[in-house]
Amino acid sequence: MSTKFDVIVIGGGPGGYVAAIRAAQMGLKTACIEKWLDKENKPRLGGTCLNVGCIPSKALLDSSHKYHDAKEAYDVHGISVGKVTMDVGTMVDRKDKIVDQLTSGITGLFKANGVTSFEGMGKLLANKKVEFTAHDGTVTTLEAENIILATGSVPVNIPPAPRTGDIIVDNEGALDFREVPKRLGVIGAGVIGLELGSVWARLGSEVVVLEAQDQFLSLCDQDIAKEAGKIFKKQHLDIRVGARVTGSEVKKKGKKEEVEVTFLNAQGEEQKQTFDKLIVAVGRKPFTDGCLAADSGVKLDERGFVFVDEQCRTSVPGVFAIGDIVRGPMLAHKASEEGVMVADIIAGHKAQMNYDCIPSVIYTHPELAWVGKTEQELKAEGIKYKAGKFPFAASGRAMAANDTDGFVKILADEATDRILGCHIIGGHAADLIAQAVIAMEFGSTAEDIALTVFAHPTVSEAVHEAALAVDGHAIHIANRKKR
Ligand code: FAD
Ligand code: AMP
């Protein structure tokens, strides 16, 4: 097998595999090294996202949502389905099948595009050489004109709640419960904690989410965060802000085990609560263990991220880094777009990424999705803005679908009308936000959206109406602004 390449990518997640495919499409001789082994020790591409992240979590969110709807939301349509039951094993097996399908799909795409796959560990050496250790221990030295580091991230562990068997788990363990825990604790009310908490709450767990920060979803627009807090409460997600976990103890209870969690509540009082399972979802950290030789020359920043410029160049010429190991949001689409940008730069094209236009989504029900600035950021930066808001309760399509929680909010510059941010909570928010992302990429004003024809009846009309509301002209709500 060849050992010389134009591009070697270390890591085959959504950053690395996309970079490898794009580089090959550009006519570059490309290799990708990936170390992942599945439960049966079979090599797998796709990284965190496909194996234990975005895709499996969405598979469980969709299954649990259907179960919940069948139990609670069909009656109103006149549909009666009798006793609704959930076979958790079947749900988890379906999720595993989707993961199998998608990860082997990447293997197929590598073959189709002529990307050489190396199954094992990659380590960046000096002088653009890469040490490859195959799963059988064989070591080969590879070299390339350009190297892309895409080694991703791993869950943060906190000393008060170390991972313990299948009782104190991280996101990986939480995707594989074989029965519904009666009492489920979740540490961290971030994206992962809320999504996984929702899955098991829908299936009947009593879920308590312990969040150290005093403010719920502090990074979101606070209008959205407040609405989400109210809705999650109705869904019996018991979210306790200002609750810092300080300890945990796994105890025997008959033949079973349970975990007692100690935390300080918002008043600083020590509290204890016992759960059947505990999910630790306190964030993720960049993963560079074993991937950089001492003399590789690649610099890390103070938080352990690989230090890069706006175009993902590291401190070593010809070595790039993308995705979760570099600054910016830890999101699959951000990793992939950085992969495309870097492959294009290596191929000699001018390429750049607009970091101001990366959408974020939380896939609860309703979904939360946003892009651009929040109201609190605009206020802090002293930017004068106009806000237009439209509730799904006033959307005919949302009413027909019996899915009327939430709203769309568009923020536009007061002087230029240019869209600065869009914040959505509601059914299909993850898909609706793309409209605002495209508008912002094109530098649109709120009026541009207001003058666009939207199909009726669609939930998208809420985006149209929110844009109209920016100047007090929404049709289906009373929103006249004083002139
Ligand atoms: P990764 O996907 O982590 O891939 C890195 C790969 O590099 C891994 O496969 C690893 O095995 C490999 N590797 C590491 N070191 C080496 C080495 N030395 N040699 C060879 N291989 C190596 N993001 C979204 O955008 N949307 C979502 O809905 C979403 N949901 C999520 C849900 C959960 C539960 C989790 C945990 C994450 C979720 N994310 C989501 C985040 C998303 O998974 C990450 O942002 C994304 O996977 C980052 O891509 P990456 O390519 O940088 O890294
Ligand atoms: P995210 O980074 O979006 O996945 O969110 C992780 C959340 O976990 C953050 O909101 C943190 O405040 C929270 N967190 C971190 N450590 C603790 C702890 N010891 N107890 C409770 N919450 C925590």
Coordinates of C-alpha atoms and ligand atoms in Angstrom, one line a residue:
M1 CA 0.0 0.0 0.0
S2 CA 1.2 3.5 -0.8
T3 CA 2.7 5.5 2.0
K4 CA 2.8 8.9 0.3
F5 CA -0.2 11.1 -0.1
D6 CA -1.2 14.6 -1.0
V7 CA -3.5 14.7 2.1
I8 CA -3.7 12.6 5.2
V9 CA -6.7 13.2 7.5
I10 CA -6.4 11.9 11.1
G11 CA -10.0 11.2 12.4
G12 CA -13.0 10.0 10.4
G13 CA -15.8 11.9 12.1
P14 CA -18.0 14.5 10.2
G15 CA -15.0 16.8 10.1
G16 CA -12.5 14.3 8.9
Y17 CA -14.5 12.1 6.6
V18 CA -16.0 15.1 4.8
A19 CA -12.6 16.7 4.4
A20 CA -11.2 13.4 3.0
I21 CA -14.1 13.1 0.5
R22 CA -13.8 16.7 -0.6
A23 CA -10.0 16.5 -1.0
A24 CA -10.4 13.3 -3.1
Q25 CA -13.0 15.1 -5.2
M26 CA -10.5 17.9 -5.8
G27 CA -8.2 15.3 -7.4
L28 CA -5.8 15.0 -4.3
K29 CA -4.4 11.6 -3.3
T30 CA -6.1 11.3 0.1
A31 CA -5.9 8.9 3.1
C32 CA -8.0 8.9 6.3
I33 CA -6.9 7.2 9.5
E34 CA -9.6 6.3 12.0
K35 CA -9.2 4.3 15.2
W36 CA -12.9 3.6 16.1
L37 CA -13.9 0.0 16.9
D38 CA -17.6 -0.9 17.5
K39 CA -18.8 -3.2 20.2
E40 CA -17.8 -6.2 18.1
N41 CA -14.3 -4.7 17.5
K42 CA -15.2 -3.9 13.9
P43 CA -13.6 -0.6 12.5
R44 CA -16.1 2.2 12.0
L45 CA -16.0 5.5 10.3
G46 CA -18.3 8.4 11.2
G47 CA -16.9 9.5 14.6
T48 CA -18.9 10.7 17.6
C49 CA -21.7 12.1 15.4
L50 CA -22.7 8.9 13.6
N51 CA -21.7 6.3 16.3
V52 CA -22.7 7.9 19.6
G53 CA -23.9 11.4 19.0
C54 CA -26.2 13.2 16.5
I55 CA -27.6 10.3 14.7
P56 CA -28.3 7.7 17.5
S57 CA -29.7 10.4 19.8
K58 CA -32.1 11.6 17.1
A59 CA -33.1 8.0 16.4
L60 CA -34.1 7.6 20.1
L61 CA -35.7 11.1 20.1
D62 CA -37.9 10.1 17.1
S63 CA -38.9 6.7 18.6
S64 CA -39.7 8.2 22.0
H65 CA -41.7 11.1 20.4
K66 CA -43.8 8.6 18.4
Y67 CA -44.5 6.6 21.6
H68 CA -45.4 9.7 23.5
D69 CA -47.7 11.0 20.7
A70 CA -49.4 7.6 20.4
K71 CA -50.1 7.7 24.1
E72 CA -51.0 11.3 24.6
A73 CA -51.6 13.1 21.3
Y74 CA -53.8 10.9 19.1
D75 CA -57.1 11.1 21.1
V76 CA -57.7 14.7 19.9
H77 CA -57.7 13.4 16.3
G78 CA -60.3 10.8 17.2
I79 CA -57.7 8.0 16.9
S80 CA -57.7 5.4 19.6
V81 CA -54.9 2.9 19.7
G82 CA -55.6 1.0 22.8
K83 CA -52.8 0.3 25.3
V84 CA -49.6 1.7 24.0
T85 CA -46.4 -0.2 25.0
M86 CA -42.8 0.4 24.3
D87 CA -40.2 -2.4 23.7
V88 CA -37.0 -0.5 24.6
G89 CA -34.8 -3.3 23.1
T90 CA -36.5 -2.9 19.7
M91 CA -36.0 0.9 19.9
V92 CA -32.3 0.5 20.7
D93 CA -31.8 -2.1 18.0
R94 CA -33.4 0.2 15.4
K95 CA -31.0 2.9 16.5
D96 CA -28.1 0.5 16.1
K97 CA -29.2 -0.5 12.6
I98 CA -29.4 3.1 11.5
V99 CA -25.8 3.7 12.8
D100 CA -24.6 0.5 11.0
Q101 CA -26.2 1.7 7.8
L102 CA -24.8 5.2 7.9
T103 CA -21.3 4.3 9.0
S104 CA -20.9 1.6 6.3
G105 CA -22.3 4.2 3.9
I106 CA -19.2 6.3 4.6
T107 CA -17.0 3.3 3.9
G108 CA -18.8 3.1 0.5
L109 CA -18.3 6.8 -0.1
F110 CA -14.6 6.4 0.6
K111 CA -14.3 3.6 -2.0
A112 CA -16.4 5.6 -4.5
N113 CA -14.2 8.6 -4.1
G114 CA -10.9 6.8 -4.0
V115 CA -10.0 7.7 -0.4
T116 CA -7.6 5.2 1.2
S117 CA -8.8 4.1 4.6
F118 CA -6.3 3.3 7.4
E119 CA -7.9 1.5 10.3
G120 CA -6.0 2.3 13.5
M121 CA -4.3 5.2 15.3
G122 CA -2.6 8.2 13.6
K123 CA 0.1 10.3 15.3
L124 CA 1.5 13.5 13.8
L125 CA 5.3 13.5 13.7
A126 CA 7.6 16.3 12.7
N127 CA 8.2 17.2 9.0
K128 CA 4.7 16.2 7.9
K129 CA 5.1 12.5 8.7
V130 CA 2.4 10.5 10.3
E131 CA 2.9 7.3 12.3
F132 CA 0.1 4.8 11.7
T133 CA -0.4 2.0 14.2
A134 CA -2.9 -0.6 12.8
H135 CA -5.2 -2.4 15.1
D136 CA -2.9 -5.4 15.0
G137 CA 0.0 -3.3 16.2
T138 CA 1.8 -3.0 12.9
V139 CA 3.5 0.5 12.7
T140 CA 4.0 2.3 9.3
T141 CA 5.3 5.8 8.6
L142 CA 3.2 7.7 6.1
E143 CA 3.9 11.2 4.6
A144 CA 1.8 13.9 3.0
E145 CA 2.1 17.4 1.7
N146 CA -0.8 18.4 3.9
I147 CA -2.3 16.9 7.1
I148 CA -5.7 17.5 8.6
L149 CA -6.2 16.8 12.3
A150 CA -9.8 15.9 13.0
T151 CA -9.6 13.9 16.2
G152 CA -12.8 15.3 17.7
S153 CA -13.9 15.4 21.4
V154 CA -14.7 13.2 24.3
P155 CA -17.1 13.7 27.3
V156 CA -15.9 15.7 30.2
N157 CA -15.7 13.6 33.4
I158 CA -16.3 15.3 36.7
P159 CA -14.7 13.9 39.9
P160 CA -18.0 14.0 41.9
A161 CA -19.6 11.6 39.5
P162 CA -17.1 9.3 37.8
R163 CA -18.4 6.9 35.2
T164 CA -19.4 3.6 37.0
G165 CA -20.5 0.6 35.0
D166 CA -24.0 1.1 33.5
I167 CA -25.3 3.2 36.4
I168 CA -23.3 6.4 36.1
V169 CA -23.0 6.9 32.3
D170 CA -22.0 9.4 29.7
N171 CA -23.9 10.1 26.4
E172 CA -22.7 6.7 25.1
G173 CA -24.2 4.7 28.0
A174 CA -27.4 6.7 27.9
L175 CA -28.0 5.6 24.3
D176 CA -28.0 2.0 25.3
F177 CA -30.3 1.6 28.4
R178 CA -32.2 -1.7 27.8
E179 CA -35.0 -0.7 30.2
V180 CA -36.6 2.6 31.2
P181 CA -35.0 3.7 34.5
K182 CA -37.7 4.6 37.0
R183 CA -35.7 7.5 38.5
L184 CA -33.2 9.2 36.1
G185 CA -30.7 11.9 37.1
V186 CA -29.0 14.0 34.5
I187 CA -26.1 16.3 35.4
G188 CA -26.0 19.3 33.0
A189 CA -28.9 21.1 31.3
G190 CA -27.0 21.6 28.1
V191 CA -28.0 20.3 24.6
I192 CA -27.0 16.6 25.4
G193 CA -28.6 16.5 28.9
L194 CA -31.9 18.0 27.6
E195 CA -32.1 15.7 24.6
L196 CA -31.3 12.5 26.5
G197 CA -33.4 13.6 29.4
S198 CA -36.3 14.1 27.0
V199 CA -36.0 10.6 25.5
W200 CA -36.3 8.8 28.8
A201 CA -38.9 11.2 30.3
R202 CA -41.2 10.4 27.3
L203 CA -40.8 6.8 28.0
G204 CA -41.8 7.2 31.6
S205 CA -38.7 8.0 33.7
E206 CA -39.0 10.6 36.5
V207 CA -36.2 12.8 35.3
V208 CA -34.4 15.4 37.4
V209 CA -31.8 17.6 35.6
L210 CA -29.2 19.2 37.9
E211 CA -27.6 22.3 36.4
A212 CA -24.9 24.2 38.2
Q213 CA -25.5 27.6 36.5
D214 CA -28.2 29.9 37.9
Q215 CA -29.6 30.7 34.5
F216 CA -31.3 28.1 32.3
L217 CA -29.8 27.8 28.8
S218 CA -27.6 30.9 29.3
L219 CA -26.3 30.8 25.8
C220 CA -29.7 30.9 24.2
D221 CA -31.8 34.0 23.6
Q222 CA -33.5 34.3 27.0
D223 CA -37.0 34.7 25.5
I224 CA -36.5 31.2 24.0
A225 CA -35.0 29.8 27.2
K226 CA -37.9 31.1 29.3
E227 CA -40.5 29.5 27.0
A228 CA -38.5 26.3 26.9
G229 CA -38.4 26.2 30.7
K230 CA -42.2 26.5 30.9
I231 CA -42.8 23.8 28.3
F232 CA -40.3 21.3 29.7
K233 CA -41.9 21.8 33.1
K234 CA -45.2 20.7 31.6
Q235 CA -43.4 17.7 30.2
H236 CA -42.4 16.7 33.7
L237 CA -38.7 17.4 33.2
D238 CA -37.7 18.6 36.6
I239 CA -34.9 21.1 35.8
R240 CA -33.1 22.5 38.9
V241 CA -30.8 25.4 38.1
G242 CA -28.2 26.5 40.6
A243 CA -27.7 22.8 41.6
R244 CA -24.1 21.9 41.6
V245 CA -23.3 18.2 42.0
T246 CA -20.6 17.6 44.6
G247 CA -20.7 13.8 45.1
S248 CA -22.2 10.5 44.2
E249 CA -22.3 7.1 45.7
V250 CA -23.4 3.8 44.1
K251 CA -25.3 1.7 46.6
K252 CA -26.6 -1.8 46.6
K253 CA -30.4 -2.1 46.8
G254 CA -31.3 -5.8 46.9
K255 CA -30.0 -7.3 43.7
K256 CA -30.0 -3.9 42.0
E257 CA -27.8 -0.8 42.4
E258 CA -28.9 2.8 42.8
V259 CA -26.9 6.0 43.0
E260 CA -27.2 8.7 45.6
V261 CA -26.2 12.1 44.3
T262 CA -25.2 15.0 46.6
F263 CA -25.6 18.5 45.3
L264 CA -25.7 22.1 46.6
N265 CA -29.0 23.8 45.7
A266 CA -29.5 27.4 44.6
Q267 CA -29.6 28.4 48.3
G268 CA -26.3 26.6 49.0
E269 CA -27.9 23.9 51.0
E270 CA -26.7 20.3 50.7
Q271 CA -29.3 18.0 49.2
K272 CA -29.3 14.3 48.3
Q273 CA -31.4 12.5 45.7
T274 CA -31.4 8.9 44.7
F275 CA -31.6 7.6 41.1
D276 CA -31.6 4.3 39.3
K277 CA -29.4 5.7 36.6
L278 CA -27.3 8.9 36.3
I279 CA -26.3 10.5 33.0
V280 CA -23.3 12.9 33.2
A281 CA -23.7 15.4 30.4
V282 CA -21.5 18.3 31.5
G283 CA -19.9 19.0 28.2
R284 CA -17.1 17.7 25.9
K285 CA -13.4 18.4 25.7
P286 CA -11.1 18.3 22.7
F287 CA -9.3 15.0 22.2
T288 CA -5.6 15.0 21.2
D289 CA -4.3 12.2 23.4
G290 CA -1.6 10.2 21.5
C291 CA -2.2 12.1 18.3
L292 CA 0.7 14.6 18.5
A293 CA 4.3 13.7 18.9
A294 CA 6.3 15.9 21.3
D295 CA 8.1 17.5 18.4
S296 CA 5.1 17.8 16.1
G297 CA 5.2 21.6 16.5
V298 CA 1.4 21.9 16.8
K299 CA 0.4 24.3 19.6
L300 CA -2.6 23.9 21.9
D301 CA -4.4 26.8 23.5
E302 CA -5.0 27.1 27.2
R303 CA -8.1 25.0 27.1
G304 CA -6.5 22.1 25.2
F305 CA -7.9 23.0 21.8
V306 CA -5.5 22.9 18.8
F307 CA -4.6 26.5 18.1
V308 CA -5.7 27.6 14.6
D309 CA -6.4 30.7 12.6
E310 CA -9.7 31.7 10.8
Q311 CA -8.9 29.1 8.1
C312 CA -8.0 26.3 10.4
R313 CA -4.2 26.5 9.9
T314 CA -2.2 25.3 12.9
S315 CA 1.2 26.6 14.0
V316 CA 2.8 24.2 11.5
P317 CA 2.7 25.0 7.8
G318 CA 0.7 22.4 5.9
V319 CA -1.0 21.1 9.0
F320 CA -4.6 22.0 9.5
A321 CA -7.1 21.2 12.3
I322 CA -10.9 21.1 12.2
G323 CA -14.0 20.3 14.1
D324 CA -14.3 19.7 17.8
I325 CA -10.6 19.9 18.5
V326 CA -10.6 23.6 17.5
R327 CA -12.3 26.8 18.8
G328 CA -16.0 27.4 17.9
P329 CA -19.2 25.4 18.6
M330 CA -18.9 21.7 18.9
L331 CA -21.3 20.9 16.1
A332 CA -21.1 18.3 13.3
H333 CA -22.1 20.8 10.6
K334 CA -19.4 23.2 11.7
A335 CA -16.8 20.4 11.6
S336 CA -17.9 19.3 8.1
E337 CA -17.9 22.8 6.7
E338 CA -14.4 23.4 8.1
G339 CA -13.4 20.1 6.4
V340 CA -14.7 21.4 3.0
M341 CA -13.0 24.8 3.5
V342 CA -9.6 23.2 4.3
A343 CA -9.7 20.7 1.5
D344 CA -10.5 23.5 -0.9
I345 CA -7.6 25.6 0.4
I346 CA -5.3 22.7 0.0
A347 CA -6.5 22.2 -3.5
G348 CA -5.5 25.8 -4.2
H349 CA -8.9 27.5 -4.0
K350 CA -9.9 30.6 -2.1
A351 CA -12.2 29.4 0.7
Q352 CA -13.5 30.7 4.0
M353 CA -16.3 30.1 6.4
N354 CA -18.8 32.4 7.9
Y355 CA -18.6 31.7 11.6
D356 CA -21.4 34.2 12.3
C357 CA -23.9 32.1 10.5
I358 CA -23.7 28.7 12.1
P359 CA -27.1 27.4 13.3
S360 CA -27.6 25.6 16.6
V361 CA -30.4 23.2 17.5
I362 CA -31.7 21.4 20.5
Y363 CA -33.8 18.5 19.3
T364 CA -36.3 18.4 22.2
H365 CA -40.0 18.8 21.5
P366 CA -40.6 21.6 20.7
E367 CA -37.2 22.1 19.0
L368 CA -35.0 25.1 19.8
A369 CA -33.0 26.5 16.9
W370 CA -31.2 29.8 16.4
V371 CA -28.6 31.6 14.4
G372 CA -26.8 34.9 14.9
K373 CA -27.0 37.3 17.8
T374 CA -29.3 37.0 20.8
E375 CA -31.2 40.0 22.3
Q376 CA -28.9 39.9 25.3
E377 CA -25.8 40.0 23.1
L378 CA -27.2 42.9 21.0
K379 CA -27.9 44.8 24.2
A380 CA -24.5 44.1 25.6
E381 CA -22.8 45.3 22.4
G382 CA -25.0 48.4 22.3
I383 CA -26.4 47.5 18.8
K384 CA -29.8 49.1 18.2
Y385 CA -32.3 46.5 16.8
K386 CA -35.9 45.8 16.0
A387 CA -37.6 42.6 17.0
G388 CA -40.5 40.8 15.3
K389 CA -42.2 37.8 16.9
F390 CA -44.9 35.4 15.7
P391 CA -46.4 32.7 17.8
F392 CA -47.2 29.2 16.3
A393 CA -50.5 29.5 18.1
A394 CA -51.5 31.9 15.3
S395 CA -50.3 29.6 12.5
G396 CA -53.1 27.7 10.7
R397 CA -50.7 24.9 9.8
A398 CA -49.4 24.5 13.3
M399 CA -53.0 24.4 14.6
A400 CA -54.0 21.8 12.0
A401 CA -51.0 19.7 13.3
N402 CA -52.0 20.3 16.9
D403 CA -48.4 21.6 17.5
T404 CA -48.8 25.2 18.5
D405 CA -46.1 25.7 21.2
G406 CA -43.5 28.4 20.7
F407 CA -42.7 31.2 18.3
V408 CA -40.3 32.7 15.8
K409 CA -38.4 35.8 16.6
I410 CA -36.3 37.8 14.1
L411 CA -33.9 40.5 15.2
A412 CA -32.9 43.2 12.6
D413 CA -30.6 46.2 12.7
E414 CA -32.7 49.3 13.6
A415 CA -31.1 51.4 10.9
T416 CA -30.4 49.0 8.0
D417 CA -33.0 46.3 8.7
R418 CA -30.4 43.7 8.1
I419 CA -31.2 40.4 9.9
L420 CA -28.9 40.0 12.9
G421 CA -30.4 36.9 14.5
C422 CA -33.3 34.5 14.4
H423 CA -34.5 32.4 17.3
I424 CA -37.2 29.7 17.0
I425 CA -38.9 27.4 19.5
G426 CA -41.4 25.1 17.9
G427 CA -42.1 22.0 15.9
H428 CA -39.7 21.8 12.9
A429 CA -37.6 24.7 14.3
A430 CA -34.4 22.7 13.2
D431 CA -35.6 22.9 9.6
L432 CA -37.1 26.3 9.7
I433 CA -33.9 27.9 10.9
A434 CA -32.3 27.1 7.5
Q435 CA -34.4 29.9 6.0
A436 CA -32.9 32.5 8.4
V437 CA -29.4 31.0 7.8
I438 CA -29.8 31.4 4.0
A439 CA -31.2 34.9 4.4
M440 CA -28.3 36.0 6.7
E441 CA -25.7 34.4 4.4
F442 CA -27.2 36.6 1.6
G443 CA -27.1 39.6 3.8
S444 CA -30.9 39.9 3.6
T445 CA -33.1 42.5 5.4
A446 CA -36.2 41.5 7.3
E447 CA -38.1 43.3 4.5
D448 CA -36.5 40.8 2.0
I449 CA -38.2 37.9 3.8
A450 CA -41.4 40.0 4.3
L451 CA -41.6 40.5 0.5
T452 CA -41.1 36.8 -0.2
V453 CA -44.0 34.5 -1.1
F454 CA -44.4 31.6 1.3
A455 CA -46.7 28.6 0.6
H456 CA -49.9 28.5 2.6
P457 CA -50.5 26.8 4.9
T458 CA -47.1 26.0 6.2
V459 CA -45.3 26.5 9.5
S460 CA -42.7 28.5 7.4
E461 CA -45.3 31.2 7.3
A462 CA -44.4 31.9 10.9
V463 CA -40.9 33.0 9.7
H464 CA -42.6 35.3 7.1
E465 CA -44.9 36.8 9.7
A466 CA -42.0 37.3 12.2
A467 CA -40.2 39.2 9.4
L468 CA -43.4 41.3 8.8
A469 CA -43.7 41.9 12.6
V470 CA -40.2 43.5 12.7
D471 CA -42.0 46.6 11.3
G472 CA -45.3 46.0 12.9
H473 CA -46.9 44.5 9.8
A474 CA -47.7 40.9 10.7
I475 CA -51.1 40.1 9.3
H476 CA -52.3 37.4 11.7
I477 CA -51.5 39.0 15.0
A478 CA -52.2 42.4 16.4
N479 CA -48.7 44.0 16.3
R480 CA -49.2 47.6 15.0
K481 CA -46.2 49.8 15.9
K482 CA -46.7 53.4 16.8
R483 CA -45.6 55.7 14.0
Ligands
FAD1 P1 -15.6 13.3 16.1 O1 -17.0 13.1 15.5 O2 -15.4 13.2 17.5 O3 -14.6 12.4 15.3 C1 -13.3 12.3 15.6 C2 -12.8 10.9 15.2 O4 -11.4 10.9 15.3 C3 -13.3 9.8 16.1 O5 -14.0 8.9 15.3 C4 -12.1 9.3 16.8 O6 -12.1 7.8 16.9 C5 -11.0 9.6 15.7 N1 -9.7 9.7 16.3 C6 -9.3 10.5 17.4 N2 -8.0 10.4 17.6 C7 -7.5 9.6 16.6 C8 -6.2 9.2 16.2 N3 -5.1 9.6 16.9 N4 -6.1 8.4 15.1 C9 -7.2 8.0 14.4 N5 -8.4 8.4 14.7 C10 -8.6 9.2 15.8 N6 -23.8 17.9 16.7 C11 -24.7 18.4 15.8 O7 -24.3 19.3 14.9 N7 -26.0 18.1 15.9 C12 -26.4 17.2 16.8 O8 -27.6 16.9 16.8 C13 -25.5 16.7 17.7 N8 -25.9 15.8 18.6 C14 -25.0 15.2 19.5 C15 -25.5 14.3 20.4 C16 -24.6 13.7 21.3 C17 -25.1 12.7 22.3 C18 -23.2 14.1 21.2 C19 -22.2 13.4 22.1 C20 -22.7 15.0 20.3 C21 -23.7 15.6 19.4 N9 -23.2 16.5 18.5 C22 -24.2 17.1 17.6 C23 -21.8 17.0 18.4 C24 -21.1 16.3 17.2 O9 -21.2 14.9 17.4 C25 -19.7 16.7 17.1 O10 -19.6 18.1 17.0 C26 -19.0 16.1 15.9 O11 -19.0 14.7 15.9 C27 -17.6 16.6 15.8 O12 -17.0 16.1 14.6 P2 -15.4 15.8 14.5 O13 -15.2 15.2 13.2 O14 -14.7 17.1 14.9 O15 -15.1 14.8 15.7
AMP2 P1 -23.0 21.6 27.5 O1 -21.6 22.1 27.6 O2 -24.0 22.4 26.7 O3 -23.1 20.2 27.2 O4 -23.7 21.8 29.0 C1 -23.1 21.1 30.2 C2 -23.7 21.8 31.4 O5 -23.3 21.0 32.6 C3 -23.3 23.2 31.6 O6 -24.5 24.0 31.6 C4 -22.7 23.2 33.0 O7 -23.0 24.3 33.8 C5 -23.2 21.9 33.7 N1 -22.4 21.4 34.7 C6 -21.0 21.2 34.8 N2 -20.6 20.7 36.0 C7 -21.7 20.5 36.7 C8 -22.0 20.0 38.1 N3 -21.0 19.6 38.9 N4 -23.2 20.0 38.5 C9 -24.3 20.4 37.7 N5 -24.1 20.9 36.5 C10 -22.9 21.0 36.0

